[in-house]
Amino acid sequence: MSLTSALSSAMSGIRAVSRGSEVVSGNIANANTAGYVRRTLSVSSDSGGGAVGVRINGITRHVDQQIINDRRLAEAETGYRSETAAALTRIEDLVGTPDNPASLAARISDFEQSLITASSRPDAAERLTAAAFAAKDLAQSINSVAQGIQDARTQADHSINTQVKRLNDALKGVETLNARIVASNVNDIDLPALEDQRQQFIDEISEMVPVRTIPRDRGAVSLYSVGGAILLEGQAVEVGFEPANLVTPYESIDDGTLSGLTLNGISVNTSSANGRLHGGTLGAQFEIRDEIAPKAQLQIDAVARDLIERFEDSTVDPTLGVGDAGLFTDANNPMDPAAEVGLASRLSLNALVDPDQGGETWRMRDGLGATTPGEAGDATLLIALTDVLETTRPQASGQFGSAPLSLKDVVVSMSSQIGTERLRADRQMSFAAAQFAELQQVELAAGVDTDVEIQNLMILEQAYAANARVISTVDEMFDMILRI
């Protein structure tokens, strides 16, 4: 080997050591950086053209794509289960459990107790007033449950809009990075950083919509949802959504009053059973808005209907005529079965007995249709009103089965159904979270080990010293030759 060849070889070794030190330093500095992937410098022997030395082939990112894919799917499942479980918990809190003094069942008990108290002293105006206000509190509690359900739907709609914007931005980000990666040289120092940025965008997408990554030529990737929708194949799709300012009980995706999703202008299914983008936080919000909350709305409307119909019966209050509204009303109107949707939001105490609307509470004792006060000691109607709460009757709507139920039984059944669904969602969320945590640990175990990286720095230091020694020796030999 000539002196120039030795010098060239040592210089190439110095360059490789310098580049390797940069890579190792970057690994140590980014050991805790989210989305960062461990790199190593790929080198080989270079003997082309008579030169001998070290060839830098590029920087290798060490990733286990299968682990990353599994971790993304687990993260999407965790987000989906977390969102749906939170929605069910919120609805359960609105209805309340029977042992909760602020629950709907407790309001019924309070109303029943106020009627019993009033029937023991029907001549006491303060007891009649207390019974009227207990009835009003019950109606307002049902109003509050219905309003809370609609608030959950409205918030879900707003969340969908926000996530769609993020999704479009992230897809465009992947498209842009694909183009830059394809245009980069394999030795480009920025290439691993571009791939890290792309991985972070894909992680963000997969949290909202679980995706599968398909490698393409020259480092590009394509993205498909687990449901089979094309999200990025060369170019990113445009996800469309029209938000609603306020979601009401009368709006649904089925009748077109609420927006679904479009991909490049083409509508896609968003249901939990067959949704093309289902499984992440975006799909969870559609399930809350279009399935979980409407089901709860159906049940609370059925409770309101049962309450109204119980007190519209002329056998309970003989002063009621055909078509007259009873103690509880649909915004001061009698019950109309064809207008049950949203009934819980419109439920109110009959203005004839509501002190806040100028009503007379003696009608609780003498009948809504009475024109003048009757016998002050007659508790017949108050007893009948108490009994009707405990009367079992089949439900005309809702999902309560065919068995006759009292009003409290209806509410307890609703609370039990929601609680069962919430417990099931909690179990599924716990399983998904445990799986996600485990896969995170597996992914981190394959990441940067600072102890190993420091050892690599020591090896690079030795290589630098050896190459520097060669350069020093060649320099001395050149000096000797020049002195001859």
XYZ file of C-alpha atoms in Angstrom:
484
model
C 0.000 0.000 0.000
C 1.348 3.406 -0.962
C 1.570 6.280 1.499
C -1.153 8.169 -0.368
C -3.428 5.139 -0.215
C -2.791 4.791 3.513
C -3.474 8.493 4.000
C -6.668 8.265 1.938
C -7.820 5.214 3.894
C -7.187 6.923 7.238
C -8.976 10.084 6.123
C -12.030 8.079 5.026
C -11.930 6.365 8.420
C -11.873 9.753 10.172
C -14.883 10.871 8.135
C -16.752 7.682 8.982
C -15.918 8.064 12.680
C -17.093 11.692 12.608
C -20.352 10.723 10.951
C -20.793 7.800 13.327
C -20.245 10.069 16.315
C -23.002 12.369 15.039
C -25.369 9.421 14.744
C -24.568 8.065 18.212
C -24.815 11.550 19.761
C -28.206 12.002 18.102
C -29.363 8.671 19.539
C -28.354 9.673 23.070
C -29.833 13.173 22.778
C -33.171 11.815 21.504
C -33.422 8.748 23.715
C -36.659 10.106 25.243
C -37.989 11.905 22.166
C -41.386 10.597 21.040
C -41.283 9.105 17.561
C -37.483 8.930 17.397
C -36.012 5.691 16.036
C -32.497 4.445 16.813
C -30.014 4.887 13.972
C -26.705 3.283 13.075
C -24.177 4.227 10.430
C -23.872 1.683 7.655
C -20.288 1.403 6.292
C -18.381 -0.975 4.035
C -14.926 -1.406 2.561
C -14.175 0.828 -0.424
C -11.572 -0.500 -2.824
C -12.910 0.892 -6.062
C -10.624 2.767 -8.461
C -7.484 1.644 -6.672
C -8.407 3.561 -3.520
C -8.711 1.757 -0.218
C -10.832 3.034 2.640
C -14.240 3.201 4.288
C -17.413 3.821 2.316
C -20.399 5.405 4.077
C -23.476 3.613 2.765
C -26.028 5.615 4.707
C -27.877 5.741 8.004
C -30.078 2.808 8.986
C -33.221 3.272 11.095
C -33.865 0.211 13.237
C -37.630 -0.379 13.327
C -39.804 -3.424 13.781
C -42.710 -2.437 11.573
C -44.932 -5.241 12.849
C -44.577 -4.055 16.449
C -45.293 -0.479 15.363
C -48.386 -1.596 13.442
C -49.668 -3.582 16.425
C -48.978 -0.682 18.775
C -50.887 1.716 16.518
C -53.907 -0.570 16.367
C -53.834 -0.999 20.159
C -53.602 2.771 20.640
C -56.583 3.310 18.327
C -58.585 0.682 20.216
C -57.681 2.289 23.546
C -58.805 5.712 22.322
C -62.047 4.287 20.955
C -62.892 2.381 24.161
C -61.913 5.331 26.345
C -64.214 7.739 24.477
C -67.236 5.416 24.453
C -66.761 4.427 28.100
C -66.558 8.107 29.078
C -69.802 8.842 27.203
C -71.622 5.973 28.903
C -70.286 7.091 32.293
C -71.577 10.600 31.637
C -75.050 9.322 30.731
C -75.072 7.022 33.758
C -74.213 10.002 35.955
C -77.074 11.996 34.416
C -79.632 9.303 35.234
C -77.944 8.375 38.503
C -77.950 5.087 40.355
C -80.910 4.309 42.633
C -78.777 4.818 45.768
C -77.823 8.352 44.672
C -80.014 11.016 46.367
C -79.798 13.168 43.226
C -80.794 10.366 40.839
C -83.953 10.181 38.782
C -85.193 7.260 40.881
C -84.686 9.369 44.020
C -86.731 12.203 42.479
C -89.595 9.767 41.929
C -89.334 8.631 45.546
C -89.340 12.251 46.715
C -92.460 12.963 44.652
C -94.176 9.856 45.975
C -93.285 10.783 49.554
C -94.610 14.319 49.055
C -97.960 12.887 47.856
C -98.137 10.607 50.891
C -97.384 13.549 53.181
C -100.025 15.687 51.467
C -102.651 12.922 51.676
C -102.160 12.737 55.448
C -103.158 16.439 55.748
C -104.969 17.375 52.498
C -106.111 20.627 54.067
C -102.507 21.846 54.535
C -101.725 24.212 51.660
C -97.972 23.997 52.307
C -98.049 20.216 51.799
C -99.911 20.573 48.525
C -97.368 23.168 47.405
C -94.518 20.848 48.376
C -96.092 18.057 46.308
C -96.444 20.385 43.298
C -92.798 21.440 43.528
C -91.671 17.812 43.939
C -93.555 17.001 40.725
C -91.887 19.949 39.025
C -88.453 18.826 40.269
C -89.109 15.390 38.772
C -90.021 16.887 35.397
C -86.967 19.149 35.439
C -84.711 16.219 36.336
C -85.932 14.393 33.242
C -85.369 17.611 31.257
C -81.794 17.744 32.569
C -81.075 14.147 31.569
C -82.398 14.808 28.067
C -80.383 18.026 27.791
C -77.223 16.275 28.977
C -77.679 13.603 26.322
C -78.047 16.236 23.604
C -75.005 18.084 24.931
C -73.030 14.854 24.556
C -74.205 14.576 20.940
C -73.302 18.197 20.226
C -69.841 17.780 21.750
C -69.315 14.613 19.719
C -70.253 16.493 16.540
C -67.774 19.269 17.373
C -65.076 16.689 18.135
C -65.688 15.017 14.774
C -65.181 18.343 13.022
C -61.923 18.982 14.886
C -60.597 15.498 14.218
C -61.463 15.652 10.518
C -59.376 18.811 10.198
C -56.469 17.137 12.004
C -56.855 14.047 9.858
C -56.697 16.025 6.617
C -53.634 17.948 7.820
C -51.849 14.747 8.859
C -52.633 12.999 5.564
C -51.262 15.988 3.646
C -48.184 15.852 5.889
C -47.569 12.204 4.985
C -48.078 12.989 1.292
C -45.511 15.812 1.453
C -42.974 13.725 3.354
C -43.449 10.843 0.924
C -42.436 13.157 -1.901
C -39.384 14.443 -0.015
C -38.277 10.932 0.943
C -38.602 9.691 -2.638
C -36.579 12.691 -3.845
C -33.855 12.171 -1.218
C -30.599 10.340 -1.838
C -30.040 7.228 0.244
C -27.065 8.981 1.876
C -29.044 12.128 2.617
C -28.479 13.007 6.267
C -32.061 14.310 6.532
C -33.658 11.076 5.333
C -34.034 9.401 8.774
C -35.449 12.630 10.225
C -38.014 12.770 7.405
C -39.007 9.173 8.112
C -39.377 9.975 11.816
C -41.657 12.917 11.002
C -43.729 10.719 8.726
C -44.051 8.079 11.436
C -45.349 10.732 13.859
C -47.983 11.829 11.330
C -49.052 8.211 10.787
C -49.253 7.679 14.554
C -51.535 10.721 14.793
C -53.723 9.418 11.972
C -53.938 5.932 13.450
C -55.123 7.278 16.799
C -58.167 8.741 15.029
C -58.550 6.078 12.309
C -56.691 2.761 12.637
C -54.600 2.333 9.488
C -52.359 -0.175 7.780
C -49.107 1.016 6.208
C -48.082 -0.457 2.865
C -44.514 0.210 1.611
C -44.088 1.543 -1.912
C -41.083 2.165 -4.157
C -38.208 4.359 -2.999
C -39.345 4.619 0.588
C -42.893 5.937 0.048
C -45.875 4.426 1.877
C -49.611 4.081 1.269
C -52.263 4.206 3.973
C -55.469 2.154 4.149
C -57.957 2.145 6.988
C -58.608 -1.170 8.709
C -62.133 -0.861 7.302
C -60.744 -0.857 3.767
C -60.898 2.824 2.843
C -58.021 4.288 0.814
C -56.596 7.237 2.737
C -53.367 7.793 0.820
C -52.235 6.174 -2.412
C -49.870 8.617 -4.026
C -52.151 11.487 -3.058
C -54.056 11.953 0.190
C -57.848 11.812 0.106
C -59.895 14.777 1.293
C -62.117 13.817 4.244
C -65.305 15.887 4.294
C -67.682 16.707 7.155
C -70.317 19.403 7.769
C -70.577 20.267 11.483
C -73.824 21.223 13.216
C -73.900 24.176 15.593
C -76.343 22.360 17.864
C -77.572 18.766 17.748
C -81.230 18.365 18.722
C -83.266 15.220 19.462
C -84.952 15.604 16.076
C -81.750 15.287 14.028
C -80.083 12.089 12.892
C -77.652 10.852 10.289
C -80.311 8.519 8.881
C -82.621 11.327 7.755
C -79.758 13.482 6.495
C -80.109 16.230 9.096
C -76.660 15.359 10.486
C -73.529 14.995 8.394
C -71.613 11.795 7.811
C -68.141 11.525 6.290
C -67.058 11.761 2.670
C -63.796 10.675 1.053
C -63.102 12.839 -1.976
C -66.795 13.711 -2.006
C -68.055 10.108 -1.788
C -70.107 9.220 1.302
C -68.829 6.402 3.513
C -70.515 4.338 6.217
C -69.784 5.593 9.749
C -71.717 3.014 11.804
C -70.037 0.951 14.514
C -70.886 -2.258 12.664
C -69.682 -1.464 9.133
C -67.943 1.905 9.350
C -65.055 2.335 6.916
C -63.197 4.573 9.386
C -64.370 2.946 12.596
C -62.160 1.864 15.481
C -60.343 5.017 16.646
C -61.374 8.216 18.396
C -63.110 9.512 15.254
C -65.315 6.426 14.982
C -66.019 6.632 18.710
C -67.474 10.131 18.320
C -69.782 8.956 15.534
C -70.923 6.066 17.731
C -71.622 8.467 20.612
C -73.515 10.934 18.406
C -75.480 8.448 16.303
C -75.895 5.332 18.474
C -75.109 5.606 22.195
C -76.766 8.968 22.890
C -79.844 8.379 20.647
C -80.450 5.060 22.408
C -80.359 6.860 25.770
C -82.658 9.550 24.335
C -85.121 6.857 23.245
C -85.200 5.492 26.786
C -85.622 8.823 28.567
C -88.385 9.819 26.112
C -90.129 6.547 26.978
C -89.846 7.396 30.687
C -91.412 10.818 30.015
C -94.213 9.220 28.024
C -94.956 6.716 30.779
C -95.055 9.527 33.351
C -97.472 11.630 31.295
C -99.796 8.755 30.435
C -100.044 7.576 34.038
C -101.573 10.911 35.121
C -103.732 11.528 32.042
C -106.042 8.674 33.050
C -109.557 9.911 33.947
C -109.933 6.956 36.320
C -107.168 8.553 38.377
C -108.437 12.146 38.076
C -112.192 12.101 37.253
C -112.170 15.836 36.535
C -110.164 15.288 33.330
C -112.071 15.307 30.072
C -111.183 13.544 26.837
C -107.992 15.064 25.425
C -107.168 17.023 28.575
C -103.578 17.175 29.749
C -102.844 15.539 33.089
C -100.491 16.478 35.902
C -97.480 16.113 33.577
C -97.642 17.518 30.062
C -95.869 17.848 26.738
C -95.175 21.597 27.065
C -98.705 22.033 28.541
C -100.216 19.806 25.845
C -101.590 16.281 26.208
C -99.500 13.309 25.137
C -99.261 12.715 21.388
C -97.657 9.303 20.654
C -96.622 10.520 17.214
C -94.514 13.283 18.797
C -92.567 11.192 21.291
C -89.138 12.140 19.914
C -87.677 14.800 22.201
C -90.559 14.455 24.679
C -88.225 14.358 27.684
C -86.929 17.812 26.759
C -90.482 19.215 26.608
C -91.863 17.514 29.718
C -93.385 20.001 32.193
C -95.736 20.253 35.136
C -99.262 21.302 34.177
C -99.520 25.088 34.455
C -102.834 24.690 36.326
C -100.959 23.465 39.433
C -97.585 25.130 38.921
C -97.249 28.075 41.345
C -94.506 29.572 39.164
C -96.995 29.811 36.280
C -99.896 31.143 38.362
C -101.416 27.702 39.020
C -103.342 26.665 42.123
C -101.909 23.808 44.166
C -105.338 22.888 45.598
C -105.969 21.208 42.239
C -103.495 18.516 43.366
C -106.233 17.588 45.872
C -109.425 18.440 43.984
C -108.541 17.696 40.350
C -107.071 19.571 37.410
C -110.509 20.119 35.921
C -112.034 21.513 39.128
C -113.189 25.105 38.909
C -113.389 25.713 42.662
C -111.747 24.153 45.714
C -113.515 21.093 47.049
C -113.636 19.449 50.469
C -110.378 20.348 52.222
C -110.174 17.013 54.027
C -110.741 14.795 50.985
C -107.506 12.898 50.181
C -109.035 10.562 47.577
C -107.255 12.089 44.569
C -103.924 12.393 46.393
C -104.072 8.713 47.285
C -104.951 7.856 43.681
C -101.974 9.892 42.443
C -99.722 8.023 44.867
C -101.068 4.642 43.794
C -100.607 5.337 40.089
C -96.848 5.677 40.600
C -96.714 2.094 41.847
C -99.186 0.714 39.300
C -97.478 -1.700 36.925
C -98.211 -1.268 33.231
C -96.610 -2.439 29.972
C -94.440 0.145 28.265
C -95.647 1.564 24.970
C -92.126 2.523 23.859
C -88.484 2.170 24.790
C -86.539 -1.035 25.358
C -87.932 -2.324 28.638
C -89.331 -5.689 27.630
C -92.950 -6.772 27.833
C -93.340 -7.140 31.608
C -95.581 -4.558 33.364
C -93.500 -2.031 35.322
C -94.049 0.735 37.816
C -92.565 4.150 37.060
C -89.640 3.540 39.389
C -89.071 0.112 37.803
C -88.820 1.801 34.389
C -86.173 4.243 35.621
C -84.239 1.523 37.468
C -84.309 -0.632 34.336
C -82.933 2.243 32.280
C -80.195 2.909 34.838
C -79.330 -0.789 34.959
C -79.046 -1.059 31.181
C -76.741 1.952 30.976
C -74.672 0.702 33.906
C -74.261 -2.727 32.304
C -73.093 -1.171 29.038
C -70.720 1.125 30.915
C -69.189 -1.771 32.874
C -68.703 -3.704 29.651
C -67.048 -0.669 28.034
C -64.785 -0.230 31.075
C -63.635 -3.838 30.863
C -62.903 -3.508 27.171
C -61.034 -0.253 27.788
C -58.910 -1.852 30.528
C -57.962 -4.729 28.242
C -57.116 -2.393 25.368
C -55.067 -0.099 27.635
C -53.091 -3.057 29.020
C -52.375 -4.329 25.519
C -51.296 -0.861 24.393
C -48.983 -0.421 27.397
C -47.379 -3.799 26.756
C -46.745 -3.060 23.094
C -45.330 0.351 24.030
C -42.826 -1.364 26.297
C -41.846 -3.807 23.561
C -41.337 -0.904 21.156
C -39.306 1.060 23.711
C -37.146 -1.992 24.438
C -36.036 -1.931 20.810
C -35.284 1.782 21.027
C -32.218 3.675 22.185
C -30.148 2.061 24.944
C -27.875 4.832 26.235
C -25.410 2.337 27.767
C -24.910 0.671 24.400
C -24.586 4.040 22.687
C -21.846 5.130 25.113
C -20.006 1.886 24.377
C -20.316 2.697 20.686
C -18.804 6.126 21.342
C -15.836 4.497 23.039
C -15.336 2.199 20.046
C -15.522 5.192 17.722
C -12.972 6.992 19.887
C -10.564 4.061 19.498
C -11.156 4.015 15.746
C -10.490 7.759 15.608
C -7.225 7.326 17.549
C -6.105 4.504 15.237
C -6.826 6.499 12.078
C -5.205 9.577 13.566
C -2.119 7.480 14.336
C -1.966 6.309 10.732
C -2.156 9.927 9.509
C 0.563 10.941 11.971
C 2.798 8.067 10.844
C 2.299 8.898 7.156
C 3.118 12.504 7.945
C 6.384 11.469 9.619
C 7.293 9.218 6.683
C 6.671 12.071 4.227
C 8.969 14.272 6.316
C 11.689 11.637 6.250
C 11.389 11.283 2.466
C 11.568 15.050 1.988
C 14.765 15.218 4.101
C 16.567 12.600 2.009
